[in-house]
């Protein structure tokens, strides 16, 4: 990668120091470990995971992988939501984080797809047979077609449209990355006609992506919510809960990423604190909605539960899963209270907002796990007795490898492309110079 | 066309699990896979306890949750009522398994060949060659490989790593006019197999003459397996002598 020639590009594009290479090396090691673990699984079969059959084996056939499918697809919420808020509600002050959010969406969806593939017993067939024999009756159809194809493609197109102008600006600068920026800009000259066409296209696209986003996240909820005999899964609240928790984790992660970028790339001017306070307020509103859905769901479940439902709830609240359950509840309540207090006092602390972002993401991961696993190990209908599931090192390494791949793609992308919109008011050339 | 079904007479079952064994031999199912499973259940508190038995094949539901959720149509309902799994199409997502209320699905977590009770590639298996007159692997049922009459590969177990398998009602035997292995081998004549649509069949006569129930009927899965001779197991039933094998 270029280190000298491209120093005049903004926001650290084309500049890579020792710290960056160290980060990349660390992430590559994690990706490598994940790849190694996956080869073990590919060769030996999923016997190397902690997954086993429901019933006489007393296991859970869905585990960590499925939990992370939901988590990854969940965080993709952030990008398009922010984009749509900017476009449709004219929230111009969110603009500095819009590209970060859009790239987060695209990558999170790719990671979600990867998690699906590693979960399949026949990954090759997964890709071919889904095209050949897809059945819309299966809730998975929505997951594959809407989430992983439609939503992903729409987000990529949106990202492309939104960033062509910056690509054109960057392409003016000679250097080793010029070909890339030229290719991306693809003839964009920022004429008035082009600008208006872009604006119109992205406005309509963001309008159409919103229903796609709601449907996509709901579809994942339907994967569980439609299973009448699975206690803890069945219910009409599953889709909206998936949607809102997706929002919580997505906005939370965006806060963390934006803060990290602001710190490391010295973007205090470009990303003002106002962005974070707005996102923090949005986050607590989402948390309130999620809390409401949760309380209604829990009250409905505990009032007069089916015998198996009761057994399941007992395990969650007092049994094997209790520590995870209460940890996730705490990690959601603390940010809610803190952010709410901040909002009321009108005094915002950036570290607290970032910590809240971390908390809600840990909570979201635990929540996803608790949605997927306990219903399989406990509360099944026939008298098989309770089951057990604990992930093995293979599963941990694969999930870690997938996440590291995402982080790697993210940081590398923003070494070749500006992380936030290049301010045009200064005139591109002069901006390059001031950021030197 | 016949619509196959099963009737299980609980008053005759004494929990010998011969059906489980017959199924394993017939279908070459890998270790820890029990397409037919017999619950040994205990009810009540000491000293008023009672032991009961409950055979559990696949219910071959008419409104099967597993068929609905399969994303590629590998799990499907045949015209003759059998719920089949096309192991040549299955992508191994295990959605059918989490959707099934009865826990009858088994996934090939590792290569089934390695997971047989006798590793078919091992020297021990090859040493059996003279005894089995060259048939290696021994005990491999030759009837399980090909396509069934509907043109799909649905018979037998232990076919492939990373796909789901379950009770087939011994589709390869039924298509030849034979009874499923569990039914044919039940020493107590507790299991009956036949055409539920034929009013003259033994099944229809048994169901007409006796009170029967199906498992978890409230979920509207409409199973094709009927139980008679005893009431459904109570919600307090505890499993004893469970098979604890894990792959």
PDB file of C-alpha atoms in Angstrom, chain A residues 71 214 280 397 409:
ATOM      1  CA  UNK A  71     -26.477 -10.175  15.329  1.00  0.00           C
ATOM      2  CA  UNK A 214     -38.329  -3.370   8.079  1.00  0.00           C
ATOM      3  CA  UNK A 280     -27.397   8.689  21.845  1.00  0.00           C
ATOM      4  CA  UNK A 397     -12.717 -19.143  16.379  1.00  0.00           C
ATOM      5  CA  UNK A 409     -12.373  -5.024   5.391  1.00  0.00           C
TER       6      UNK A 409
END
